Structure formats: structure tokens, C-alpha cells
Tab-separated table of C-alpha atoms in Angstrom:
chain	number	residue	atom	x	y	z
A	1	MET	CA	129.913	-82.519	-25.329
A	2	ILE	CA	132.889	-80.226	-24.879
A	3	ARG	CA	136.054	-81.949	-23.720
A	4	ILE	CA	139.291	-80.474	-22.412
A	5	ASP	CA	142.145	-80.983	-24.859
A	6	GLY	CA	145.767	-80.215	-24.083
A	7	LEU	CA	145.686	-76.672	-25.454
A	8	LYS	CA	142.578	-75.731	-23.483
A	9	PHE	CA	143.964	-77.237	-20.278
A	10	LYS	CA	147.201	-75.304	-20.762
A	11	GLU	CA	145.267	-72.077	-21.301
A	12	MET	CA	143.162	-72.787	-18.212
A	13	LEU	CA	146.200	-73.334	-16.008
A	14	GLN	CA	147.860	-70.204	-17.350
A	15	GLY	CA	144.630	-68.316	-16.673
A	16	GLY	CA	144.649	-69.574	-13.100
A	17	ALA	CA	148.263	-68.462	-12.683
A	18	LYS	CA	147.438	-65.027	-14.095
A	19	ALA	CA	144.419	-64.601	-11.815
A	20	LEU	CA	146.495	-65.301	-8.709
A	21	GLU	CA	149.438	-63.201	-9.864
A	22	MET	CA	147.139	-60.205	-10.319
A	23	ASN	CA	145.731	-60.635	-6.827
A	24	ARG	CA	148.527	-62.157	-4.794
A	25	ALA	CA	148.847	-59.072	-2.571
A	26	ILE	CA	145.269	-59.672	-1.399
A	27	VAL	CA	146.160	-63.229	-0.414
A	28	ASP	CA	149.356	-62.096	1.307
A	29	GLU	CA	147.304	-59.722	3.460
A	30	LEU	CA	145.067	-62.573	4.625
A	31	ASN	CA	147.994	-64.710	5.764
A	32	VAL	CA	147.660	-65.249	9.520
A	33	PHE	CA	147.935	-69.067	9.682
A	34	PRO	CA	150.025	-71.106	10.323
A	35	VAL	CA	152.613	-68.306	10.419
A	36	PRO	CA	151.576	-64.665	9.884
A	37	ASP	CA	154.418	-63.893	7.489
A	38	GLY	CA	152.337	-62.415	4.672
A	39	ASP	CA	153.706	-64.532	1.837
A	40	THR	CA	151.037	-67.137	1.024
A	41	GLY	CA	149.897	-65.375	-2.139
A	42	THR	CA	153.468	-64.856	-3.293
A	43	ASN	CA	154.443	-68.470	-2.616
A	44	MET	CA	151.388	-69.878	-4.366
A	45	SER	CA	151.858	-67.529	-7.306
A	46	MET	CA	155.502	-68.525	-7.707
A	47	THR	CA	154.517	-72.184	-7.547
A	48	ILE	CA	151.807	-72.138	-10.190
A	49	GLY	CA	153.880	-69.648	-12.148
A	50	ALA	CA	156.592	-72.288	-12.469
A	51	GLY	CA	154.020	-74.608	-14.014
A	52	SER	CA	152.761	-71.877	-16.331
A	53	ASP	CA	156.284	-71.080	-17.513
A	54	ALA	CA	157.068	-74.745	-18.181
A	55	MET	CA	154.012	-75.100	-20.408
A	56	GLN	CA	155.140	-72.293	-22.695
A	57	ALA	CA	157.438	-74.662	-24.560
A	58	LEU	CA	154.686	-77.213	-25.248
A	59	ALA	CA	153.171	-77.535	-28.705
A	60	ASP	CA	149.492	-76.675	-29.068
A	61	ASN	CA	148.652	-80.252	-30.079
A	62	GLU	CA	149.934	-81.938	-26.903
A	63	THR	CA	147.567	-84.211	-24.994
A	64	THR	CA	145.878	-83.169	-21.792
A	65	ALA	CA	147.982	-85.786	-20.002
A	66	LYS	CA	151.234	-84.273	-21.287
A	67	VAL	CA	150.210	-80.755	-20.292
A	68	ALA	CA	149.137	-81.871	-16.812
A	69	LYS	CA	152.378	-83.795	-16.267
A	70	THR	CA	154.558	-80.905	-17.453
A	71	ALA	CA	152.799	-78.411	-15.204
A	72	ALA	CA	152.766	-80.697	-12.175
A	73	SER	CA	156.461	-81.565	-12.459
A	74	ALA	CA	157.453	-77.918	-12.712
A	75	MET	CA	155.211	-76.962	-9.792
A	76	LEU	CA	156.727	-79.662	-7.585
A	77	ARG	CA	160.216	-78.420	-8.398
A	78	GLY	CA	159.238	-74.791	-7.953
A	79	ALA	CA	157.000	-75.138	-4.886
A	80	ARG	CA	157.473	-72.378	-2.311
A	81	GLY	CA	156.267	-72.570	1.285
A	82	ASN	CA	153.649	-74.882	2.768
A	83	SER	CA	150.878	-73.456	0.601
A	84	GLY	CA	152.974	-73.902	-2.525
A	85	VAL	CA	153.742	-77.524	-1.679
A	86	ILE	CA	150.058	-78.275	-1.097
A	87	LEU	CA	149.139	-76.517	-4.345
A	88	SER	CA	151.720	-78.543	-6.250
A	89	LEU	CA	150.327	-81.761	-4.787
A	90	LEU	CA	146.807	-80.818	-5.856
A	91	PHE	CA	147.979	-80.373	-9.421
A	92	ARG	CA	150.053	-83.536	-9.229
A	93	GLY	CA	146.665	-85.180	-8.754
A	94	PHE	CA	145.643	-83.850	-12.150
A	95	SER	CA	148.766	-85.409	-13.619
A	96	LYS	CA	147.957	-88.791	-12.085
A	97	GLY	CA	144.237	-88.632	-12.778
A	98	LEU	CA	144.654	-87.548	-16.397
A	99	GLU	CA	147.473	-89.960	-17.208
A	100	ASP	CA	147.166	-91.267	-20.804
A	101	THR	CA	144.222	-88.906	-21.370
A	102	VAL	CA	144.018	-87.182	-24.745
A	103	GLU	CA	140.982	-85.088	-23.813
A	104	ALA	CA	139.281	-84.897	-20.416
A	105	ASP	CA	135.622	-84.864	-19.453
A	106	GLY	CA	134.008	-83.569	-16.283
A	107	THR	CA	134.206	-86.860	-14.432
A	108	GLN	CA	137.924	-87.134	-15.090
A	109	LEU	CA	138.577	-83.575	-13.914
A	110	ALA	CA	136.717	-84.133	-10.647
A	111	ALA	CA	138.425	-87.486	-10.061
A	112	ALA	CA	141.848	-85.987	-10.758
A	113	LEU	CA	141.246	-83.198	-8.258
A	114	ALA	CA	140.170	-85.793	-5.681
A	115	ILE	CA	143.482	-87.624	-6.175
A	116	GLY	CA	145.322	-84.384	-5.521
A	117	VAL	CA	143.293	-83.703	-2.386
A	118	ASP	CA	144.075	-87.162	-1.040
A	119	SER	CA	147.798	-86.650	-1.687
A	120	ALA	CA	147.766	-83.230	-0.032
A	121	TYR	CA	146.055	-84.497	3.121
A	122	LYS	CA	148.507	-87.393	3.392
A	123	ALA	CA	151.486	-85.073	2.995
A	124	VAL	CA	150.520	-82.923	5.987
A	125	MET	CA	151.470	-84.441	9.337
A	126	LYS	CA	148.490	-82.919	11.146
A	127	PRO	CA	145.901	-81.759	8.602
A	128	THR	CA	144.000	-78.713	9.844
A	129	GLU	CA	140.475	-77.981	8.702
A	130	GLY	CA	139.685	-74.397	7.820
A	131	THR	CA	142.637	-74.201	5.435
A	132	ILE	CA	143.335	-74.739	1.739
A	133	LEU	CA	142.868	-78.457	2.418
A	134	THR	CA	139.226	-77.937	3.364
A	135	VAL	CA	138.603	-75.708	0.352
A	136	ALA	CA	140.147	-78.249	-2.029
A	137	ARG	CA	138.322	-81.191	-0.464
A	138	VAL	CA	134.884	-79.619	-0.601
A	139	ALA	CA	135.540	-78.436	-4.155
A	140	ALA	CA	136.425	-81.983	-5.202
A	141	GLU	CA	133.336	-83.391	-3.483
A	142	LYS	CA	131.078	-80.866	-5.213
A	143	GLY	CA	132.742	-81.631	-8.519
A	144	ALA	CA	132.211	-85.367	-8.134
A	145	ALA	CA	128.553	-84.844	-7.235
A	146	ALA	CA	128.058	-82.584	-10.249
A	147	ALA	CA	129.696	-85.103	-12.585
A	148	GLU	CA	127.070	-87.671	-11.621
A	149	ILE	CA	124.392	-85.263	-12.825
A	150	ASP	CA	126.110	-83.883	-15.928
A	151	ASN	CA	129.502	-84.919	-17.272
A	152	ASP	CA	130.019	-81.621	-19.103
A	153	PRO	CA	133.388	-80.130	-17.990
A	154	ILE	CA	132.024	-76.594	-17.707
A	155	TYR	CA	129.193	-77.773	-15.467
A	156	VAL	CA	131.594	-79.755	-13.299
A	157	TRP	CA	134.250	-77.048	-13.047
A	158	ASP	CA	131.596	-74.486	-12.184
A	159	ALA	CA	130.516	-76.746	-9.323
A	160	ILE	CA	134.145	-77.042	-8.218
A	161	CYS	CA	134.469	-73.249	-8.124
A	162	MET	CA	131.231	-72.830	-6.190
A	163	GLY	CA	132.195	-75.572	-3.749
A	164	ALA	CA	135.551	-73.926	-3.162
A	165	ALA	CA	133.916	-70.545	-2.520
A	166	GLU	CA	131.392	-72.043	-0.109
A	167	ALA	CA	134.140	-73.855	1.786
A	168	LEU	CA	136.285	-70.713	1.922
A	169	ALA	CA	133.451	-68.837	3.629
A	170	THR	CA	133.380	-71.454	6.398
A	171	THR	CA	137.108	-71.341	7.190
A	172	PRO	CA	136.811	-68.742	10.005
A	173	ASP	CA	134.277	-70.962	11.764
A	174	LEU	CA	136.663	-73.906	11.575
A	175	LEU	CA	139.850	-72.097	12.566
A	176	PRO	CA	139.552	-69.671	15.521
A	177	VAL	CA	142.692	-67.727	14.588
A	178	LEU	CA	141.027	-66.702	11.335
A	179	LYS	CA	137.839	-65.622	13.044
A	180	LYS	CA	139.779	-63.582	15.573
A	181	ALA	CA	141.647	-61.818	12.774
A	182	GLY	CA	138.473	-61.360	10.736
A	183	VAL	CA	139.806	-63.086	7.627
A	184	VAL	CA	139.254	-66.186	5.535
A	185	ASP	CA	142.104	-68.634	4.963
A	186	ALA	CA	144.774	-67.191	2.695
A	187	GLY	CA	145.640	-70.454	0.952
A	188	GLY	CA	141.986	-71.232	0.400
A	189	GLN	CA	141.441	-67.772	-1.072
A	190	GLY	CA	144.391	-68.262	-3.404
A	191	LEU	CA	143.033	-71.586	-4.580
A	192	CYS	CA	139.625	-70.028	-5.278
A	193	MET	CA	141.331	-67.376	-7.396
A	194	ILE	CA	143.159	-70.036	-9.389
A	195	PHE	CA	140.007	-72.069	-9.937
A	196	ASP	CA	138.039	-68.984	-10.945
A	197	GLY	CA	140.744	-67.890	-13.371
A	198	MET	CA	140.697	-71.339	-14.952
A	199	MET	CA	136.904	-71.182	-15.185
A	200	GLN	CA	136.921	-67.822	-16.951
A	201	VAL	CA	139.381	-69.031	-19.569
A	202	PHE	CA	137.306	-72.183	-19.992
A	203	LYS	CA	134.040	-70.259	-20.453
A	204	TYR	CA	135.210	-67.143	-22.250
A	205	GLY	CA	138.647	-67.951	-23.622
A	206	GLU	CA	140.301	-65.237	-21.539
A	207	ILE	CA	140.396	-63.551	-18.159
A	208	VAL	CA	137.362	-61.286	-18.105
A	209	GLY	CA	137.505	-58.008	-16.220
A	210	GLY	CA	140.971	-58.662	-14.856
A	211	VAL	CA	139.704	-61.103	-12.210
A	212	GLU	CA	139.889	-58.443	-9.559
A	213	PHE	CA	138.654	-59.945	-6.333
A	214	GLU	CA	137.039	-58.124	-3.477
A	215	VAL	CA	137.578	-60.316	-0.456
A	216	GLU	CA	134.638	-60.303	1.914
A	217	ARG	CA	136.009	-60.404	5.424
A	218	PRO	CA	133.858	-62.404	7.822
A	219	LYS	CA	132.410	-60.913	10.942
A	220	GLY	CA	134.682	-61.845	13.805
A	221	ASP	CA	136.189	-60.279	16.857
A	222	ALA	CA	139.031	-58.549	15.069
A	223	GLY	CA	139.782	-55.272	16.701
A	224	GLU	CA	137.662	-56.078	19.714
């Protein structure tokens, strides 16, 4: 079974950062909650970018635990905006969940994401469903369920990506302001881009086709 060593995890995280950086303007345009200031994509990109930059100095033979800790620490220091703070907490979960891990399997990845989700929910005074929190939580739940069927990391991470996408599509139904604007949650969209970028690097070794996303806007009462 394939396992995630430090080098592969580093490449995955850098792929996730690249995917969001290439599409951050799309996420900025979706930003209507909690404040319509059009910077969610930029803030999230700067946050994960800090983690990506910090990993550049790591040797290729570092453990998965070391890579996760380096990225998480840099993301916490470089977090920008509410979405960036939540993103950094999600990846801090990877650091905690993969502590002392040389190579990670699917179960460990799903469990680490769940730790991050728990930390993110606890850090928000009044957690709101229909946001990045919902997307991350459902993704973690789908990942955990998949790991019980097949511990292969690709199988589990694919389930995480699909769970995130499914949850993102429901965000307008959970948050009226999104439905009124005819958009999905910006932070949730950004997280899906990161997860998908990581998945492409995991499967193919690189970002395939530039990870150019076409955001499907839900039917709402925007413009009515």
C-alpha cells in the first residue's frame, strides 16, 4: 500500500498552495460572508503560502511529522483573516495527528483532519454552518468512513475531496446570505481548491491542467 512520506506530503501541500494561488481571484469574488470585503482567497492563499515557503528549506528525507509541523507552524504565524486562521488550525490538526509519524496512511490522514476540524470549531465563538467549517467537517467525516473501507491514502483523500465538494454545494442552503447572493461559501471553495490541488499532486505528481476551476453558482434569488 502507498504511504505518504515527508517528501510527498510536502509536494501535496505545495500543490494545494499553488492551486489556490492560481484561483484566488475566483474565491475573492465569492466573498460575501461574514464581511463582503473580497479578500478570502487572498488571505487563504497568503496563509498556506507561508507554509509552502517554510517547507522549501526542508530536506527531501524529512518525516511526514516534521513536514506537517513545519507547515502548520508557519501557517499559524502567517495566518491572514478569519479564513486564514481557520485554515491554519485545520493544518495544525495534521501536525498533531501526524506527530511522530514517518509515513502516513489513509486512516492517519483522516484522523488528523478531524483533529483540525475540532480545533477550528472550538476556536470560533459562534460556529456558523454553511461555511468552511461545514466543508472541512463533512470532508473529515467522509474521509473517516472511507478509511474504514480501504486504508489506501489515495482512496481516503479522494473521499475527502468529494465530501468537501458535496458540502460546498450545500452551503447556500445553510446560509441565506449566500443563497441571496447566488454563491457558494468562499472559504469552503478555497478549501476545496487546496484539497483538489493536493489530490492531483498525490495522483499524478503535479498539477494537471492548471487546476482552473469553474465555480458553479447555485440558483438563488440574486438579482431578483
